[in-house]
mmCIF file of C-alpha atoms in Angstrom:
data_model
loop_
_atom_site.group_PDB
_atom_site.id
_atom_site.type_symbol
_atom_site.label_atom_id
_atom_site.label_comp_id
_atom_site.label_asym_id
_atom_site.label_seq_id
_atom_site.Cartn_x
_atom_site.Cartn_y
_atom_site.Cartn_z
ATOM 1 C CA MET A 1 -11.955 -21.803 -128.084
ATOM 2 C CA LYS A 2 -9.691 -20.197 -130.667
ATOM 3 C CA LEU A 3 -7.528 -17.126 -130.144
ATOM 4 C CA TYR A 4 -6.468 -15.138 -133.212
ATOM 5 C CA ILE A 5 -3.266 -13.203 -132.591
ATOM 6 C CA TYR A 6 -0.058 -11.619 -133.801
ATOM 7 C CA ASP A 7 3.007 -12.847 -131.925
ATOM 8 C CA HIS A 8 4.556 -9.384 -131.559
ATOM 9 C CA CYS A 9 1.382 -7.613 -130.434
ATOM 10 C CA PRO A 10 1.323 -6.554 -126.745
ATOM 11 C CA PHE A 11 -2.484 -6.538 -126.745
ATOM 12 C CA CYS A 12 -2.444 -10.131 -127.956
ATOM 13 C CA VAL A 13 0.025 -10.941 -125.185
ATOM 14 C CA ARG A 14 -2.638 -9.868 -122.678
ATOM 15 C CA ALA A 15 -5.045 -12.449 -124.063
ATOM 16 C CA ARG A 16 -2.357 -15.130 -124.209
ATOM 17 C CA MET A 17 -1.397 -14.406 -120.595
ATOM 18 C CA ILE A 18 -4.788 -15.242 -119.126
ATOM 19 C CA PHE A 19 -4.938 -18.607 -120.867
ATOM 20 C CA GLY A 20 -1.424 -19.427 -119.727
ATOM 21 C CA LEU A 21 -2.007 -18.343 -116.153
ATOM 22 C CA LYS A 22 -5.232 -20.329 -115.876
ATOM 23 C CA LYS A 23 -3.747 -23.272 -117.777
ATOM 24 C CA LEU A 24 -6.733 -23.335 -120.107
ATOM 25 C CA ALA A 25 -6.407 -24.931 -123.525
ATOM 26 C CA VAL A 26 -6.932 -22.636 -126.493
ATOM 27 C CA GLU A 27 -6.010 -22.952 -130.145
ATOM 28 C CA GLN A 28 -3.786 -19.993 -131.013
ATOM 29 C CA ILE A 29 -3.972 -18.942 -134.649
ATOM 30 C CA VAL A 30 -1.497 -16.392 -135.980
ATOM 31 C CA LEU A 31 -2.833 -14.365 -138.898
ATOM 32 C CA PHE A 32 -0.636 -12.772 -141.539
ATOM 33 C CA ASP A 33 -0.424 -9.022 -141.190
ATOM 34 C CA ASP A 34 -1.797 -8.511 -144.682
ATOM 35 C CA ASP A 35 -4.854 -10.670 -143.943
ATOM 36 C CA ILE A 36 -7.612 -8.085 -143.720
ATOM 37 C CA GLU A 37 -10.446 -10.390 -144.752
ATOM 38 C CA THR A 38 -10.381 -12.835 -141.822
ATOM 39 C CA PRO A 39 -10.726 -10.398 -138.892
ATOM 40 C CA THR A 40 -13.119 -8.216 -140.887
ATOM 41 C CA LYS A 41 -15.438 -11.170 -141.368
ATOM 42 C CA MET A 42 -15.338 -11.788 -137.627
ATOM 43 C CA ILE A 43 -15.735 -8.319 -136.120
ATOM 44 C CA GLY A 44 -16.055 -5.892 -139.023
ATOM 45 C CA ARG A 45 -12.485 -4.564 -139.019
ATOM 46 C CA LYS A 46 -8.823 -5.563 -138.927
ATOM 47 C CA MET A 47 -7.927 -5.827 -135.268
ATOM 48 C CA LEU A 48 -6.457 -8.537 -133.037
ATOM 49 C CA PRO A 49 -6.703 -10.295 -130.650
ATOM 50 C CA ILE A 50 -10.043 -11.953 -131.330
ATOM 51 C CA LEU A 51 -11.395 -14.801 -129.244
ATOM 52 C CA GLN A 52 -13.758 -17.267 -130.856
ATOM 53 C CA LYS A 53 -15.832 -18.673 -128.021
ATOM 54 C CA ASP A 54 -17.108 -22.230 -127.830
ATOM 55 C CA ASP A 55 -20.513 -21.043 -129.054
ATOM 56 C CA GLY A 56 -18.897 -19.654 -132.220
ATOM 57 C CA SER A 57 -19.305 -15.982 -131.324
ATOM 58 C CA TYR A 58 -16.363 -13.588 -131.469
ATOM 59 C CA LEU A 59 -14.981 -11.358 -128.725
ATOM 60 C CA PRO A 60 -12.449 -8.622 -129.564
ATOM 61 C CA GLU A 61 -10.642 -6.194 -127.235
ATOM 62 C CA SER A 62 -7.792 -7.601 -125.183
ATOM 63 C CA LEU A 63 -9.010 -6.727 -121.689
ATOM 64 C CA ASP A 64 -12.535 -7.912 -122.488
ATOM 65 C CA ILE A 65 -11.006 -11.260 -123.443
ATOM 66 C CA VAL A 66 -8.944 -11.281 -120.237
ATOM 67 C CA HIS A 67 -11.993 -10.680 -118.044
ATOM 68 C CA TYR A 68 -14.127 -13.205 -119.940
ATOM 69 C CA VAL A 69 -11.564 -15.985 -119.654
ATOM 70 C CA ASP A 70 -10.810 -15.087 -116.051
ATOM 71 C CA SER A 71 -14.496 -15.587 -115.220
ATOM 72 C CA ILE A 72 -14.496 -19.191 -116.434
ATOM 73 C CA ASN A 73 -12.997 -20.783 -113.330
ATOM 74 C CA GLU A 74 -10.776 -20.272 -110.299
ATOM 75 C CA PRO A 75 -8.270 -18.933 -109.465
ATOM 76 C CA LYS A 76 -8.827 -15.355 -110.610
ATOM 77 C CA TYR A 77 -5.943 -13.354 -112.022
ATOM 78 C CA ALA A 78 -7.497 -10.181 -113.434
ATOM 79 C CA GLY A 79 -9.107 -8.765 -110.328
ATOM 80 C CA GLY A 80 -8.996 -5.238 -109.019
ATOM 81 C CA ASN A 81 -8.610 -2.016 -110.945
ATOM 82 C CA ILE A 82 -5.710 -0.603 -112.892
ATOM 83 C CA THR A 83 -3.988 1.663 -110.411
ATOM 84 C CA PRO A 84 -3.515 5.357 -111.253
ATOM 85 C CA GLU A 85 0.253 4.811 -111.051
ATOM 86 C CA VAL A 86 0.246 2.002 -113.609
ATOM 87 C CA GLU A 87 -2.184 3.815 -115.885
ATOM 88 C CA ALA A 88 -0.016 6.951 -115.802
ATOM 89 C CA TRP A 89 3.141 4.893 -116.373
ATOM 90 C CA SER A 90 1.619 3.115 -119.362
ATOM 91 C CA LYS A 91 0.588 6.386 -120.968
ATOM 92 C CA ALA A 92 3.963 7.970 -120.278
ATOM 93 C CA VAL A 93 5.984 5.180 -121.908
ATOM 94 C CA SER A 94 3.730 4.287 -124.834
ATOM 95 C CA ALA A 95 5.199 6.637 -127.441
ATOM 96 C CA VAL A 96 8.841 5.883 -126.675
ATOM 97 C CA VAL A 97 8.150 2.134 -126.487
ATOM 98 C CA TYR A 98 6.562 2.100 -129.936
ATOM 99 C CA LYS A 99 9.485 4.065 -131.367
ATOM 100 C CA LEU A 100 11.965 1.618 -129.867
ATOM 101 C CA VAL A 101 10.276 -1.675 -130.657
ATOM 102 C CA THR A 102 8.469 -1.157 -133.967
ATOM 103 C CA PRO A 103 11.592 -0.847 -136.177
ATOM 104 C CA ARG A 104 12.949 -3.978 -134.505
ATOM 105 C CA PHE A 105 9.704 -5.862 -134.948
ATOM 106 C CA THR A 106 9.910 -5.278 -138.710
ATOM 107 C CA GLN A 107 13.303 -7.036 -138.743
ATOM 108 C CA THR A 108 12.255 -10.044 -136.659
ATOM 109 C CA ASP A 109 10.974 -13.418 -137.866
ATOM 110 C CA PHE A 110 7.514 -13.249 -136.373
ATOM 111 C CA PRO A 111 5.089 -15.652 -138.096
ATOM 112 C CA GLU A 112 2.658 -12.837 -138.953
ATOM 113 C CA ILE A 113 5.290 -11.220 -141.191
ATOM 114 C CA SER A 114 6.894 -14.406 -142.511
ATOM 115 C CA THR A 115 5.935 -13.670 -146.112
ATOM 116 C CA ALA A 116 7.260 -10.761 -148.148
ATOM 117 C CA GLU A 117 3.738 -9.431 -148.630
ATOM 118 C CA ALA A 118 2.886 -9.578 -144.923
ATOM 119 C CA ARG A 119 6.147 -7.905 -143.912
ATOM 120 C CA ALA A 120 5.632 -5.144 -146.470
ATOM 121 C CA ALA A 121 2.084 -4.608 -145.197
ATOM 122 C CA TYR A 122 3.310 -4.353 -141.604
ATOM 123 C CA ILE A 123 6.055 -1.879 -142.491
ATOM 124 C CA ALA A 124 3.631 0.239 -144.510
ATOM 125 C CA ARG A 125 1.019 0.219 -141.746
ATOM 126 C CA THR A 126 3.379 1.068 -138.917
ATOM 127 C CA SER A 127 5.218 3.717 -140.929
ATOM 128 C CA LYS A 128 1.915 5.404 -141.689
ATOM 129 C CA SER A 129 0.958 5.366 -138.006
ATOM 130 C CA TYR A 130 4.267 6.270 -136.363
ATOM 131 C CA GLY A 131 6.590 7.797 -138.961
ATOM 132 C CA ASP A 132 10.009 6.915 -140.373
ATOM 133 C CA LEU A 133 11.036 3.680 -138.659
ATOM 134 C CA ASN A 134 14.662 3.998 -139.774
ATOM 135 C CA GLU A 135 14.902 7.356 -138.034
ATOM 136 C CA PHE A 136 13.530 5.847 -134.845
ATOM 137 C CA LYS A 137 16.237 3.169 -134.918
ATOM 138 C CA LYS A 138 18.882 5.891 -135.211
ATOM 139 C CA GLU A 139 17.407 7.608 -132.153
ATOM 140 C CA THR A 140 17.824 4.533 -129.946
ATOM 141 C CA HIS A 141 20.205 6.161 -127.453
ATOM 142 C CA THR A 142 18.006 9.223 -127.003
ATOM 143 C CA LEU A 143 14.918 7.070 -126.595
ATOM 144 C CA LEU A 144 16.621 4.872 -124.003
ATOM 145 C CA VAL A 145 17.605 7.947 -121.996
ATOM 146 C CA GLU A 146 13.992 9.116 -122.177
ATOM 147 C CA LEU A 147 12.757 5.717 -121.013
ATOM 148 C CA GLU A 148 15.155 5.369 -118.071
ATOM 149 C CA PRO A 149 13.239 7.419 -115.453
ATOM 150 C CA GLN A 150 10.031 5.556 -116.283
ATOM 151 C CA LEU A 151 11.743 2.221 -115.716
ATOM 152 C CA SER A 152 13.003 3.564 -112.393
ATOM 153 C CA LEU A 153 9.428 4.431 -111.433
ATOM 154 C CA LEU A 154 8.296 0.943 -112.383
ATOM 155 C CA ASP A 155 11.148 -0.610 -110.425
ATOM 156 C CA ALA A 156 10.073 1.271 -107.301
ATOM 157 C CA TRP A 157 6.421 0.341 -107.809
ATOM 158 C CA LEU A 158 7.232 -3.341 -108.215
ATOM 159 C CA GLU A 159 9.159 -3.217 -104.937
ATOM 160 C CA THR A 160 5.947 -2.345 -103.097
ATOM 161 C CA ARG A 161 3.950 -5.380 -104.171
ATOM 162 C CA GLY A 162 4.296 -9.091 -103.698
ATOM 163 C CA GLU A 163 4.094 -11.813 -106.313
ATOM 164 C CA HIS A 164 0.304 -11.791 -106.601
ATOM 165 C CA ILE A 165 -1.050 -11.225 -110.094
ATOM 166 C CA ASP A 166 -3.852 -8.793 -110.867
ATOM 167 C CA ILE A 167 -5.118 -6.630 -113.715
ATOM 168 C CA ASN A 168 -2.073 -4.338 -113.519
ATOM 169 C CA ASP A 169 0.191 -7.130 -114.712
ATOM 170 C CA PHE A 170 -1.787 -7.317 -117.953
ATOM 171 C CA ILE A 171 -0.690 -3.726 -118.593
ATOM 172 C CA ILE A 172 2.913 -3.964 -117.418
ATOM 173 C CA PHE A 173 4.156 -7.327 -118.681
ATOM 174 C CA PRO A 174 3.170 -6.988 -122.366
ATOM 175 C CA THR A 175 5.012 -3.654 -122.517
ATOM 176 C CA LEU A 176 8.124 -5.129 -120.941
ATOM 177 C CA ARG A 177 7.940 -8.160 -123.219
ATOM 178 C CA SER A 178 7.984 -5.816 -126.222
ATOM 179 C CA LEU A 179 10.965 -3.947 -124.782
ATOM 180 C CA SER A 180 12.917 -7.176 -124.366
ATOM 181 C CA ILE A 181 13.659 -6.997 -128.106
ATOM 182 C CA VAL A 182 15.784 -3.853 -127.613
ATOM 183 C CA GLU A 183 19.380 -5.056 -127.490
ATOM 184 C CA HIS A 184 21.003 -2.253 -125.495
ATOM 185 C CA LEU A 185 18.256 -1.835 -122.913
ATOM 186 C CA SER A 186 19.348 -2.875 -119.435
ATOM 187 C CA PHE A 187 16.652 -3.840 -116.953
ATOM 188 C CA SER A 188 17.121 -3.704 -113.201
ATOM 189 C CA THR A 189 17.378 -7.043 -111.426
ATOM 190 C CA ASN A 190 13.931 -6.440 -109.945
ATOM 191 C CA ILE A 191 12.276 -5.805 -113.324
ATOM 192 C CA ARG A 192 14.141 -8.648 -115.023
ATOM 193 C CA ASP A 193 13.074 -11.065 -112.282
ATOM 194 C CA TYR A 194 9.482 -9.872 -112.670
ATOM 195 C CA MET A 195 9.576 -10.374 -116.438
ATOM 196 C CA GLU A 196 10.969 -13.882 -116.155
ATOM 197 C CA ARG A 197 8.505 -14.865 -113.410
ATOM 198 C CA ILE A 198 5.439 -13.703 -115.352
ATOM 199 C CA ALA A 199 6.785 -15.201 -118.590
ATOM 200 C CA LYS A 200 7.234 -18.584 -116.926
ATOM 201 C CA THR A 201 3.889 -18.490 -115.114
ATOM 202 C CA SER A 202 1.949 -17.459 -118.219
ATOM 203 C CA ASN A 203 3.996 -19.581 -120.659
ATOM 204 C CA ILE A 204 4.894 -16.637 -122.897
ATOM 205 C CA ASN A 205 8.381 -16.258 -124.331
ATOM 206 C CA LEU A 206 10.399 -13.117 -123.882
ATOM 207 C CA LEU A 207 12.288 -11.696 -126.849
ATOM 208 C CA PHE A 208 15.824 -11.368 -125.484
ATOM 209 C CA ASP A 209 17.137 -13.997 -127.872
ATOM 210 C CA GLN A 210 15.893 -11.936 -130.811
ATOM 211 C CA ALA A 211 17.082 -8.564 -129.517
ATOM 212 C CA LYS A 212 18.322 -6.092 -132.106
#
């Protein structure tokens, strides 16, 4: 199987997680951000992740990939349903997370933006979707204050569960991995331990060493 991804993309992280957790081999292919042709040939539009199955067919949509790969063998990692608490938390933090991480992503040496053309395409695309990225960077303190109560909610929720992995972790961890690029964001010990445990188990790097 082949998995087409962007390194920075939290949806791609979901797909990478399931392969890492299940210790299944997959060829990971990072596309340039300005490569519209390749994903369009596969699924009719520019969107990642895309899984190319062994039969040559293509499967988009991150959670569809997670469930497909999880069905291949034991043990299962994507069972259960997304809890209302996690779904509400994800919706509540999404806007502030994008404002915090997107300007920093544009300044990071991800392989998908390693050419001038790809980086320019990414900046243009994200600016069109979210607004002035430079202004977001200036608002870091305000955004961190806005994020703080949501991290407190997550901290409390994580306290109530053990170390089992289920579908909720495919929502939570990719968001936290993105946030690890924010230099002045302090995580509680509980959340930091969770991030490092899932990162190690799924073989996905965190971004603390690239924080800006």
